[in-house]
mmCIF file of C-alpha atoms and ligand atoms in Angstrom:
data_model
loop_
_atom_site.group_PDB
_atom_site.id
_atom_site.type_symbol
_atom_site.label_atom_id
_atom_site.label_comp_id
_atom_site.label_asym_id
_atom_site.label_seq_id
_atom_site.Cartn_x
_atom_site.Cartn_y
_atom_site.Cartn_z
ATOM 1 C CA MET S 1 20.736 8.803 -5.515
ATOM 2 C CA ARG S 2 18.168 6.207 -4.944
ATOM 3 C CA LEU S 3 17.790 3.315 -2.990
ATOM 4 C CA VAL S 4 16.957 -0.195 -3.987
ATOM 5 C CA GLN S 5 15.463 -3.283 -2.785
ATOM 6 C CA TYR S 6 16.129 -6.404 -4.381
ATOM 7 C CA GLY S 7 14.302 -9.278 -2.028
ATOM 8 C CA ASP S 8 12.509 -8.904 0.998
ATOM 9 C CA ASP S 9 15.526 -10.101 3.052
ATOM 10 C CA THR S 10 18.410 -8.426 1.779
ATOM 11 C CA PRO S 11 19.556 -5.078 2.677
ATOM 12 C CA ALA S 12 18.370 -2.338 0.064
ATOM 13 C CA ARG S 13 21.305 -0.493 -2.166
ATOM 14 C CA TRP S 14 21.547 3.738 -2.670
ATOM 15 C CA MET S 15 22.341 3.567 -6.610
ATOM 16 C CA THR S 16 22.291 6.626 -9.587
ATOM 17 C CA GLU S 17 19.246 6.870 -11.550
ATOM 18 C CA SER S 18 21.724 5.568 -14.625
ATOM 19 C CA ASP S 19 22.336 1.902 -12.058
ATOM 20 C CA LYS S 20 19.088 1.793 -11.734
ATOM 21 C CA GLU S 21 18.099 1.420 -15.688
ATOM 22 C CA ALA S 22 21.168 -0.724 -16.585
ATOM 23 C CA LEU S 23 19.283 -3.561 -13.926
ATOM 24 C CA LEU S 24 16.069 -2.758 -16.000
ATOM 25 C CA ARG S 25 18.525 -3.963 -19.282
ATOM 26 C CA ALA S 26 19.824 -7.164 -16.862
ATOM 27 C CA GLY S 27 16.474 -7.978 -16.202
ATOM 28 C CA VAL S 28 16.948 -7.350 -12.396
ATOM 29 C CA ARG S 29 13.610 -6.982 -10.285
ATOM 30 C CA TYR S 30 13.972 -3.924 -8.061
ATOM 31 C CA MET S 31 11.404 -2.110 -5.595
ATOM 32 C CA ASP S 32 12.680 1.538 -5.960
ATOM 33 C CA ILE S 33 11.708 2.071 -1.951
ATOM 34 C CA THR S 34 13.430 5.944 -2.009
ATOM 35 C CA ASP S 35 10.536 7.153 -0.144
ATOM 36 C CA TYR S 36 9.868 4.300 2.157
ATOM 37 C CA PRO S 37 12.752 4.113 3.527
ATOM 38 C CA GLU S 38 11.404 2.548 6.985
ATOM 39 C CA ALA S 39 9.616 -0.406 7.489
ATOM 40 C CA LEU S 40 5.835 -0.269 7.630
ATOM 41 C CA VAL S 41 4.943 0.214 11.252
ATOM 42 C CA SER S 42 1.190 -1.478 10.434
ATOM 43 C CA SER S 43 -1.815 -0.208 11.654
ATOM 44 C CA LEU S 44 -3.141 -3.438 10.043
ATOM 45 C CA ASP S 45 -3.819 -4.617 14.059
ATOM 46 C CA ASN S 46 -3.048 -8.869 12.539
ATOM 47 C CA TRP S 47 -6.628 -7.668 10.221
ATOM 48 C CA GLN S 48 -7.598 -10.038 8.611
ATOM 49 C CA PRO S 49 -9.938 -10.352 5.187
ATOM 50 C CA TYR S 50 -12.718 -13.188 4.593
ATOM 51 C CA ILE S 51 -11.596 -15.113 1.427
ATOM 52 C CA PRO S 52 -13.823 -17.309 -0.369
ATOM 53 C CA GLU S 53 -12.745 -20.652 -1.138
ATOM 54 C CA ILE S 54 -15.356 -20.472 -3.517
ATOM 55 C CA THR S 55 -17.175 -18.681 -6.778
ATOM 56 C CA ARG S 56 -20.860 -17.963 -5.757
ATOM 57 C CA TYR S 57 -22.248 -14.857 -8.038
ATOM 58 C CA SER S 58 -21.715 -16.155 -11.387
ATOM 59 C CA ASP S 59 -25.460 -14.903 -11.972
ATOM 60 C CA GLU S 60 -24.887 -11.695 -11.376
ATOM 61 C CA ALA S 61 -21.783 -11.606 -13.122
ATOM 62 C CA ALA S 62 -22.918 -13.001 -16.485
ATOM 63 C CA PRO S 63 -24.336 -9.794 -18.124
ATOM 64 C CA TYR S 64 -21.100 -7.638 -17.301
ATOM 65 C CA ILE S 65 -19.135 -10.453 -19.136
ATOM 66 C CA GLY S 66 -21.811 -11.280 -21.587
ATOM 67 C CA ASN S 67 -20.925 -7.662 -22.649
ATOM 68 C CA LEU S 68 -17.664 -7.630 -22.836
ATOM 69 C CA THR S 69 -16.079 -7.279 -26.545
ATOM 70 C CA VAL S 70 -13.443 -6.585 -28.578
ATOM 71 C CA ALA S 71 -14.173 -3.829 -30.405
ATOM 72 C CA PRO S 72 -13.691 -0.614 -27.764
ATOM 73 C CA MET S 73 -10.422 -2.672 -26.391
ATOM 74 C CA LYS S 74 -8.944 -2.792 -29.808
ATOM 75 C CA GLU S 75 -9.771 1.654 -30.278
ATOM 76 C CA PHE S 76 -8.347 1.832 -26.882
ATOM 77 C CA LEU S 77 -5.026 0.138 -27.252
ATOM 78 C CA GLN S 78 -4.475 1.712 -30.504
ATOM 79 C CA LYS S 79 -4.559 5.358 -29.481
ATOM 80 C CA PHE S 80 -2.778 4.153 -26.137
ATOM 81 C CA THR S 81 -0.173 2.753 -28.381
ATOM 82 C CA SER S 82 0.115 6.199 -30.257
ATOM 83 C CA PHE S 83 1.803 8.299 -27.534
ATOM 84 C CA ASN S 84 5.584 8.171 -28.758
ATOM 85 C CA THR S 85 6.430 6.811 -24.684
ATOM 86 C CA ARG S 86 4.366 6.171 -21.514
ATOM 87 C CA TYR S 87 7.412 6.526 -19.304
ATOM 88 C CA TYR S 88 6.384 8.418 -16.020
ATOM 89 C CA LYS S 89 8.600 11.246 -16.327
ATOM 90 C CA SER S 90 8.245 12.260 -20.254
ATOM 91 C CA LYS S 91 5.941 14.832 -21.513
ATOM 92 C CA THR S 92 4.007 12.194 -23.781
ATOM 93 C CA GLY S 93 3.880 9.923 -20.768
ATOM 94 C CA ALA S 94 1.759 12.798 -19.313
ATOM 95 C CA GLU S 95 -0.493 13.264 -22.025
ATOM 96 C CA SER S 96 -1.059 9.927 -22.232
ATOM 97 C CA CYS S 97 -2.155 9.973 -18.327
ATOM 98 C CA ARG S 98 -4.730 12.910 -19.206
ATOM 99 C CA TRP S 99 -5.941 10.709 -22.420
ATOM 100 C CA LEU S 100 -6.647 7.514 -19.810
ATOM 101 C CA LEU S 101 -8.637 10.055 -17.284
ATOM 102 C CA SER S 102 -10.389 11.327 -20.386
ATOM 103 C CA GLN S 103 -11.370 8.067 -21.547
ATOM 104 C CA LEU S 104 -12.471 6.472 -18.043
ATOM 105 C CA LYS S 105 -14.851 9.784 -17.297
ATOM 106 C CA GLU S 106 -16.644 9.344 -20.754
ATOM 107 C CA VAL S 107 -17.070 5.653 -20.375
ATOM 108 C CA SER S 108 -18.567 5.916 -17.162
ATOM 109 C CA ALA S 109 -20.517 8.784 -17.462
ATOM 110 C CA GLY S 110 -23.804 7.887 -16.845
ATOM 111 C CA ALA S 111 -22.982 5.699 -13.562
ATOM 112 C CA SER S 112 -23.540 8.404 -10.586
ATOM 113 C CA HIS S 113 -22.328 5.815 -7.434
ATOM 114 C CA VAL S 114 -18.617 5.850 -9.853
ATOM 115 C CA THR S 115 -15.810 8.634 -9.775
ATOM 116 C CA VAL S 116 -12.842 8.627 -11.521
ATOM 117 C CA LYS S 117 -9.945 9.938 -10.116
ATOM 118 C CA GLU S 118 -6.263 11.476 -10.578
ATOM 119 C CA PHE S 119 -3.728 10.034 -7.373
ATOM 120 C CA LYS S 120 -0.330 12.555 -7.965
ATOM 121 C CA HIS S 121 2.407 11.890 -7.503
ATOM 122 C CA LYS S 122 6.149 13.909 -7.536
ATOM 123 C CA TRP S 123 6.206 13.767 -11.234
ATOM 124 C CA ASP S 124 3.972 14.435 -13.909
ATOM 125 C CA GLN S 125 2.464 11.377 -15.126
ATOM 126 C CA PHE S 126 -0.803 10.851 -11.863
ATOM 127 C CA SER S 127 -1.892 6.654 -11.099
ATOM 128 C CA ILE S 128 -5.798 6.845 -11.744
ATOM 129 C CA ILE S 129 -8.411 5.121 -9.701
ATOM 130 C CA ALA S 130 -11.590 4.775 -10.727
ATOM 131 C CA ARG S 131 -13.850 3.675 -7.685
ATOM 132 C CA PHE S 132 -17.609 2.009 -7.227
ATOM 133 C CA GLU S 133 -19.213 3.010 -4.794
ATOM 134 C CA GLY S 134 -20.035 0.330 -2.330
ATOM 135 C CA SER S 135 -24.543 -0.114 -1.076
ATOM 136 C CA ASN S 136 -23.410 -1.327 2.481
ATOM 137 C CA GLU S 137 -22.622 1.538 4.564
ATOM 138 C CA ASP S 138 -20.182 -0.274 7.121
ATOM 139 C CA LEU S 139 -17.557 -1.415 4.868
ATOM 140 C CA LYS S 140 -17.006 1.354 3.188
ATOM 141 C CA ASP S 141 -13.484 1.690 4.637
ATOM 142 C CA GLU S 142 -13.058 -2.381 2.633
ATOM 143 C CA LEU S 143 -12.267 -2.171 -0.643
ATOM 144 C CA VAL S 144 -11.375 -4.385 -3.349
ATOM 145 C CA ILE S 145 -8.648 -3.449 -6.599
ATOM 146 C CA VAL S 146 -8.529 -4.596 -9.408
ATOM 147 C CA GLY S 147 -4.924 -3.157 -11.591
ATOM 148 C CA ALA S 148 -2.763 -2.578 -14.264
ATOM 149 C CA HIS S 149 0.217 -0.523 -15.106
ATOM 150 C CA GLN S 150 0.080 2.355 -17.181
ATOM 151 C CA ASP S 151 3.226 3.939 -18.175
ATOM 152 C CA SER S 152 5.893 1.446 -20.855
ATOM 153 C CA VAL S 153 9.851 2.016 -20.913
ATOM 154 C CA ASN S 154 12.285 2.102 -23.437
ATOM 155 C CA MET S 155 14.696 -0.050 -21.895
ATOM 156 C CA TRP S 156 17.859 1.187 -24.227
ATOM 157 C CA LEU S 157 16.373 4.913 -24.320
ATOM 158 C CA PRO S 158 13.898 5.259 -21.143
ATOM 159 C CA SER S 159 13.421 9.108 -21.275
ATOM 160 C CA PHE S 160 12.456 9.060 -24.828
ATOM 161 C CA GLY S 161 12.720 6.600 -27.317
ATOM 162 C CA ARG S 162 9.920 5.035 -28.709
ATOM 163 C CA SER S 163 8.248 2.185 -26.112
ATOM 164 C CA PRO S 164 4.792 1.564 -27.504
ATOM 165 C CA GLY S 165 4.505 -0.867 -24.125
ATOM 166 C CA ALA S 166 1.830 -2.674 -26.548
ATOM 167 C CA ASP S 167 2.092 -5.672 -24.234
ATOM 168 C CA ASP S 168 3.380 -4.378 -21.378
ATOM 169 C CA ASP S 169 0.741 -3.156 -20.124
ATOM 170 C CA GLY S 170 -1.077 -1.689 -22.498
ATOM 171 C CA SER S 171 -2.716 -5.259 -22.681
ATOM 172 C CA GLY S 172 -4.000 -5.361 -18.799
ATOM 173 C CA SER S 173 -4.919 -1.729 -18.737
ATOM 174 C CA THR S 174 -6.917 -2.792 -22.271
ATOM 175 C CA SER S 175 -8.030 -5.491 -19.876
ATOM 176 C CA ILE S 176 -9.161 -3.844 -16.833
ATOM 177 C CA PHE S 177 -10.139 -0.940 -19.101
ATOM 178 C CA GLU S 178 -13.185 -3.077 -21.125
ATOM 179 C CA ALA S 179 -13.597 -4.796 -17.168
ATOM 180 C CA PHE S 180 -14.763 -1.858 -15.951
ATOM 181 C CA ARG S 181 -16.611 0.563 -18.852
ATOM 182 C CA SER S 182 -19.162 -3.205 -18.724
ATOM 183 C CA LEU S 183 -19.317 -2.971 -14.791
ATOM 184 C CA SER S 184 -20.416 0.937 -14.903
ATOM 185 C CA GLN S 185 -22.560 0.393 -18.435
ATOM 186 C CA ASN S 186 -24.406 -2.661 -17.025
ATOM 187 C CA GLY S 187 -25.122 -0.771 -13.495
ATOM 188 C CA PHE S 188 -23.082 -2.892 -11.249
ATOM 189 C CA LYS S 189 -23.513 -1.905 -7.312
ATOM 190 C CA PRO S 190 -21.416 -3.909 -5.084
ATOM 191 C CA GLU S 191 -21.764 -3.809 -1.534
ATOM 192 C CA ARG S 192 -18.120 -2.871 -0.760
ATOM 193 C CA PRO S 193 -16.816 -0.245 -2.261
ATOM 194 C CA VAL S 194 -14.657 -1.840 -5.820
ATOM 195 C CA GLU S 195 -11.828 0.031 -7.411
ATOM 196 C CA PHE S 196 -9.877 0.007 -10.522
ATOM 197 C CA HIS S 197 -5.996 1.740 -10.701
ATOM 198 C CA TRP S 198 -3.695 2.248 -13.484
ATOM 199 C CA TYR S 199 -0.205 3.201 -11.757
ATOM 200 C CA SER S 200 2.233 5.478 -12.661
ATOM 201 C CA ALA S 201 5.806 4.332 -12.834
ATOM 202 C CA GLU S 202 5.765 0.772 -11.831
ATOM 203 C CA GLU S 203 8.723 0.151 -14.638
ATOM 204 C CA ALA S 204 10.734 2.928 -12.527
ATOM 205 C CA GLY S 205 10.822 0.720 -9.440
ATOM 206 C CA LEU S 206 6.416 0.302 -8.300
ATOM 207 C CA LEU S 207 6.494 3.758 -7.383
ATOM 208 C CA GLY S 208 3.065 4.881 -8.358
ATOM 209 C CA SER S 209 1.740 1.764 -6.294
ATOM 210 C CA GLN S 210 3.722 2.489 -3.207
ATOM 211 C CA ASP S 211 2.970 5.760 -3.156
ATOM 212 C CA VAL S 212 -1.283 4.839 -3.457
ATOM 213 C CA SER S 213 -0.880 1.577 -0.905
ATOM 214 C CA ARG S 214 0.533 3.944 1.136
ATOM 215 C CA ALA S 215 -1.615 6.285 1.801
ATOM 216 C CA TYR S 216 -4.131 3.756 1.829
ATOM 217 C CA GLU S 217 -2.848 2.111 4.720
ATOM 218 C CA LYS S 218 -2.525 5.416 6.659
ATOM 219 C CA ASP S 219 -5.813 6.520 5.435
ATOM 220 C CA GLY S 220 -7.085 3.141 7.371
ATOM 221 C CA LYS S 221 -8.437 1.952 4.424
ATOM 222 C CA ARG S 222 -8.790 -2.168 4.792
ATOM 223 C CA VAL S 223 -8.012 -4.095 0.897
ATOM 224 C CA VAL S 224 -9.860 -7.184 1.171
ATOM 225 C CA GLY S 225 -8.073 -8.341 -2.353
ATOM 226 C CA MET S 226 -5.839 -7.016 -4.958
ATOM 227 C CA LEU S 227 -5.822 -8.672 -8.126
ATOM 228 C CA GLN S 228 -2.959 -7.298 -10.618
ATOM 229 C CA THR S 229 -2.998 -7.385 -14.283
ATOM 230 C CA ASP S 230 -0.245 -6.854 -15.934
ATOM 231 C CA MET S 231 0.987 -8.274 -19.933
ATOM 232 C CA THR S 232 -2.531 -9.911 -21.548
ATOM 233 C CA GLY S 233 -2.137 -9.626 -24.902
ATOM 234 C CA TYR S 234 0.494 -12.713 -25.902
ATOM 235 C CA ILE S 235 -0.202 -16.347 -26.494
ATOM 236 C CA GLY S 236 3.230 -18.319 -26.106
ATOM 237 C CA ALA S 237 3.869 -21.533 -27.307
ATOM 238 C CA ASN S 238 1.943 -23.573 -25.874
ATOM 239 C CA GLY S 239 -1.329 -22.835 -25.778
ATOM 240 C CA GLU S 240 -4.001 -20.533 -24.689
ATOM 241 C CA VAL S 241 -3.733 -20.064 -21.075
ATOM 242 C CA ILE S 242 -3.785 -18.131 -18.434
ATOM 243 C CA GLY S 243 -0.664 -17.410 -15.786
ATOM 244 C CA ILE S 244 -1.514 -17.565 -12.174
ATOM 245 C CA VAL S 245 2.072 -16.087 -10.546
ATOM 246 C CA THR S 246 2.739 -18.505 -7.318
ATOM 247 C CA ASP S 247 5.291 -16.094 -5.620
ATOM 248 C CA HIS S 248 5.224 -13.245 -3.554
ATOM 249 C CA VAL S 249 1.947 -13.417 -3.473
ATOM 250 C CA ASP S 250 -1.102 -14.423 -1.197
ATOM 251 C CA GLU S 251 -2.111 -17.765 -1.199
ATOM 252 C CA LYS S 252 -5.319 -17.759 -0.499
ATOM 253 C CA LEU S 253 -6.148 -14.854 -2.898
ATOM 254 C CA THR S 254 -4.151 -16.872 -5.084
ATOM 255 C CA ASP S 255 -5.932 -20.087 -4.769
ATOM 256 C CA PHE S 256 -9.622 -18.164 -4.894
ATOM 257 C CA LEU S 257 -8.222 -16.478 -8.284
ATOM 258 C CA LYS S 258 -7.913 -20.452 -9.870
ATOM 259 C CA ALA S 259 -11.523 -21.030 -9.061
ATOM 260 C CA THR S 260 -12.519 -17.789 -10.276
ATOM 261 C CA VAL S 261 -10.666 -18.784 -13.422
ATOM 262 C CA ASP S 262 -12.111 -22.182 -13.786
ATOM 263 C CA GLU S 263 -15.341 -20.726 -13.225
ATOM 264 C CA TYR S 264 -15.358 -17.177 -15.634
ATOM 265 C CA ALA S 265 -12.469 -17.755 -18.052
ATOM 266 C CA ASP S 266 -12.365 -19.806 -21.612
ATOM 267 C CA ILE S 267 -9.143 -21.148 -20.950
ATOM 268 C CA PRO S 268 -7.496 -22.784 -18.736
ATOM 269 C CA TYR S 269 -4.877 -21.833 -15.764
ATOM 270 C CA VAL S 270 -0.869 -22.592 -15.165
ATOM 271 C CA LEU S 271 0.905 -22.037 -12.963
ATOM 272 C CA THR S 272 4.136 -20.086 -13.028
ATOM 273 C CA GLU S 273 6.457 -17.955 -10.847
ATOM 274 C CA CYS S 274 8.121 -14.099 -11.815
ATOM 275 C CA GLY S 275 10.207 -13.306 -8.761
ATOM 276 C CA TYR S 276 10.303 -10.572 -6.476
ATOM 277 C CA ALA S 277 8.811 -6.956 -6.580
ATOM 278 C CA CYS S 278 7.957 -8.597 -10.466
ATOM 279 C CA SER S 279 4.525 -5.335 -11.058
ATOM 280 C CA ASP S 280 2.500 -3.763 -8.648
ATOM 281 C CA HIS S 281 0.725 -6.772 -6.487
ATOM 282 C CA ALA S 282 4.237 -6.349 -3.814
ATOM 283 C CA SER S 283 3.329 -2.730 -3.379
ATOM 284 C CA TRP S 284 0.177 -3.834 -1.687
ATOM 285 C CA ARG S 285 1.598 -7.000 -0.309
ATOM 286 C CA LYS S 286 4.323 -5.216 1.353
ATOM 287 C CA ILE S 287 1.594 -3.637 3.473
ATOM 288 C CA GLY S 288 -0.090 -6.997 4.271
ATOM 289 C CA PHE S 289 -2.680 -6.894 2.031
ATOM 290 C CA PRO S 290 -3.785 -9.849 0.487
ATOM 291 C CA SER S 291 -2.830 -9.668 -3.878
ATOM 292 C CA ALA S 292 -2.512 -11.582 -6.474
ATOM 293 C CA PHE S 293 -1.513 -11.652 -10.209
ATOM 294 C CA GLN S 294 -2.477 -12.920 -13.650
ATOM 295 C CA ILE S 295 -0.631 -13.043 -16.588
ATOM 296 C CA GLU S 296 -0.996 -13.914 -20.501
ATOM 297 C CA THR S 297 1.694 -17.239 -19.977
ATOM 298 C CA ALA S 298 3.707 -18.700 -18.110
ATOM 299 C CA PHE S 299 6.153 -16.800 -17.280
ATOM 300 C CA ASP S 300 8.817 -18.676 -19.487
ATOM 301 C CA ASP S 301 7.087 -18.459 -22.805
ATOM 302 C CA SER S 302 5.838 -14.679 -22.295
ATOM 303 C CA ASN S 303 6.632 -12.058 -24.368
ATOM 304 C CA HIS S 304 9.947 -11.370 -25.646
ATOM 305 C CA TYR S 305 9.517 -8.175 -27.135
ATOM 306 C CA ILE S 306 9.050 -6.107 -24.135
ATOM 307 C CA HIS S 307 10.941 -2.927 -22.595
ATOM 308 C CA THR S 308 11.917 -2.578 -26.831
ATOM 309 C CA THR S 309 9.957 -0.964 -29.900
ATOM 310 C CA GLY S 310 9.270 -4.016 -30.879
ATOM 311 C CA ASP S 311 6.671 -4.398 -27.785
ATOM 312 C CA THR S 312 3.079 -3.558 -30.670
ATOM 313 C CA ILE S 313 -0.080 -4.588 -30.762
ATOM 314 C CA ASP S 314 0.488 -7.183 -34.613
ATOM 315 C CA LYS S 315 1.766 -9.892 -31.834
ATOM 316 C CA LEU S 316 -0.904 -9.762 -29.373
ATOM 317 C CA SER S 317 -5.020 -11.444 -29.463
ATOM 318 C CA PHE S 318 -7.644 -8.534 -28.345
ATOM 319 C CA ASP S 319 -9.538 -12.367 -27.897
ATOM 320 C CA HIS S 320 -7.138 -13.703 -25.247
ATOM 321 C CA MET S 321 -6.840 -9.649 -23.484
ATOM 322 C CA LYS S 322 -10.671 -10.346 -23.111
ATOM 323 C CA GLU S 323 -9.794 -13.445 -21.154
ATOM 324 C CA PHE S 324 -8.652 -11.275 -18.415
ATOM 325 C CA SER S 325 -11.059 -8.906 -18.389
ATOM 326 C CA LYS S 326 -13.611 -11.731 -18.140
ATOM 327 C CA VAL S 327 -11.977 -13.231 -14.750
ATOM 328 C CA ALA S 328 -11.073 -9.317 -13.948
ATOM 329 C CA VAL S 329 -15.027 -8.841 -13.641
ATOM 330 C CA GLY S 330 -15.794 -12.084 -11.430
ATOM 331 C CA PHE S 331 -12.939 -11.118 -9.061
ATOM 332 C CA ALA S 332 -14.815 -7.861 -8.449
ATOM 333 C CA VAL S 333 -18.196 -8.765 -8.327
ATOM 334 C CA GLU S 334 -17.366 -12.442 -6.382
ATOM 335 C CA LEU S 335 -14.872 -10.351 -3.589
ATOM 336 C CA SER S 336 -17.773 -7.021 -3.358
ATOM 337 C CA HIS S 337 -20.362 -8.857 -1.767
ATOM 338 C CA SER S 338 -20.005 -9.188 2.215
ATOM 339 C CA ARG S 339 -19.729 -12.396 4.055
ATOM 340 C CA SER S 340 -17.096 -14.694 6.351
ATOM 341 C CA ASP S 341 -18.914 -18.023 6.284
HETATM 342 N N1 LIG G 401 5.164 -6.461 -17.146
HETATM 343 C C1 LIG G 401 6.404 -6.662 -16.407
HETATM 344 C C2 LIG G 401 6.569 -7.708 -15.594
HETATM 345 C C3 LIG G 401 6.373 -9.063 -16.064
HETATM 346 C C4 LIG G 401 8.026 -10.103 -17.607
HETATM 347 C C5 LIG G 401 5.652 -9.964 -16.480
HETATM 348 C C6 LIG G 401 7.581 -10.354 -18.304
HETATM 349 C C7 LIG G 401 5.315 -10.860 -17.413
HETATM 350 C C8 LIG G 401 6.130 -11.641 -17.722
HETATM 351 C C9 LIG G 401 6.425 -5.360 -15.392
HETATM 352 O O1 LIG G 401 6.338 -4.256 -15.748
HETATM 353 C C10 LIG G 401 8.527 -4.733 -15.475
HETATM 354 O O2 LIG G 401 9.245 -5.344 -16.298
HETATM 355 N N2 LIG G 401 9.067 -5.822 -14.675
HETATM 356 C C11 LIG G 401 10.398 -5.501 -13.977
HETATM 357 C C12 LIG G 401 10.327 -4.821 -12.999
HETATM 358 C C13 LIG G 401 10.669 -3.567 -12.605
HETATM 359 C C14 LIG G 401 10.664 -2.788 -11.131
HETATM 360 C C15 LIG G 401 11.684 -2.387 -13.039
HETATM 361 C C16 LIG G 401 10.610 -6.244 -14.749
HETATM 362 O O3 LIG G 401 10.344 -7.747 -14.523
HETATM 363 O O4 LIG G 401 12.221 -6.538 -14.805
HETATM 364 ZN ZN1 LIG G 402 7.626 -3.948 -17.660
#
């Protein structure tokens, strides 16, 4: 049996795995809190990070953004979608995370202050954490996080049904892969640590990101800002935009995300809503860390093929995915600096 929560103020309910699968098909958003049934007794002690209002480091970010290229993104997503499914409990889901780990190690091999590590869970598909060490010793327990989820799901046959997950969330995984590649290959040295996360088991109720965020809070780490990047490949009927989610997110960080899109992307943003526990940013927010969320379109305009065999690359644009890489780079560079004015 699993314990499932549907909203901040509604009591959680016990249900079977197959009831949970029915929720996914019905499009009901939830968090599976079986492993974390109690509300967290926070150790944050009113800790509040400084979140800037404007961008200041576009000169520093320019070479990293200039080096973003669609060729490695295409190669990455082609292979990532070739695993039969990236379902968190499947054999191919475990294979796909090992492949992702090897790719991240390969592209960052020349950067000595970058580490790429697995974060293990109770199931076989681990999450992955790629970290740039910060140069400022005083800020070593603070960090900036850019995230996406690596798992996919076929909602009709979760365990073994074909699930390319090209858009959900192969595209976001690709956008932040390319941001990470460019930063690590062009000498990015942040003041405060910056991490890129690829979560396991988002589709099963944010299981991977809950494990990671709880462990970080317990270890005394402090997150200045977390940017989730889930679905970045589909251009809707209303023109090319970046959707900025405004519900269940941190308002100040979301205002800063608007400024970041204005400065670093070449397309405008639209504001949209996604609902409770729509993606991994919710795990960080629940603990009290500021999180924000960028998506491919306004919510109503987004890709309708997700969670099916039809979620394939041919419906997506790599140039669109690259716009989200630019925002990820800008966000990482800007928030990696220490300032409190
Ligand atoms: N990527 C989706 C969320 C999403 C859908 C974002 C459409 C933007 C447009 C995410 O992977 C997802 O499927 N979430 C589930 C909830 C999850 C906790 C099972 C959902 O939205 O039903
Ligand atoms: Zn999904």
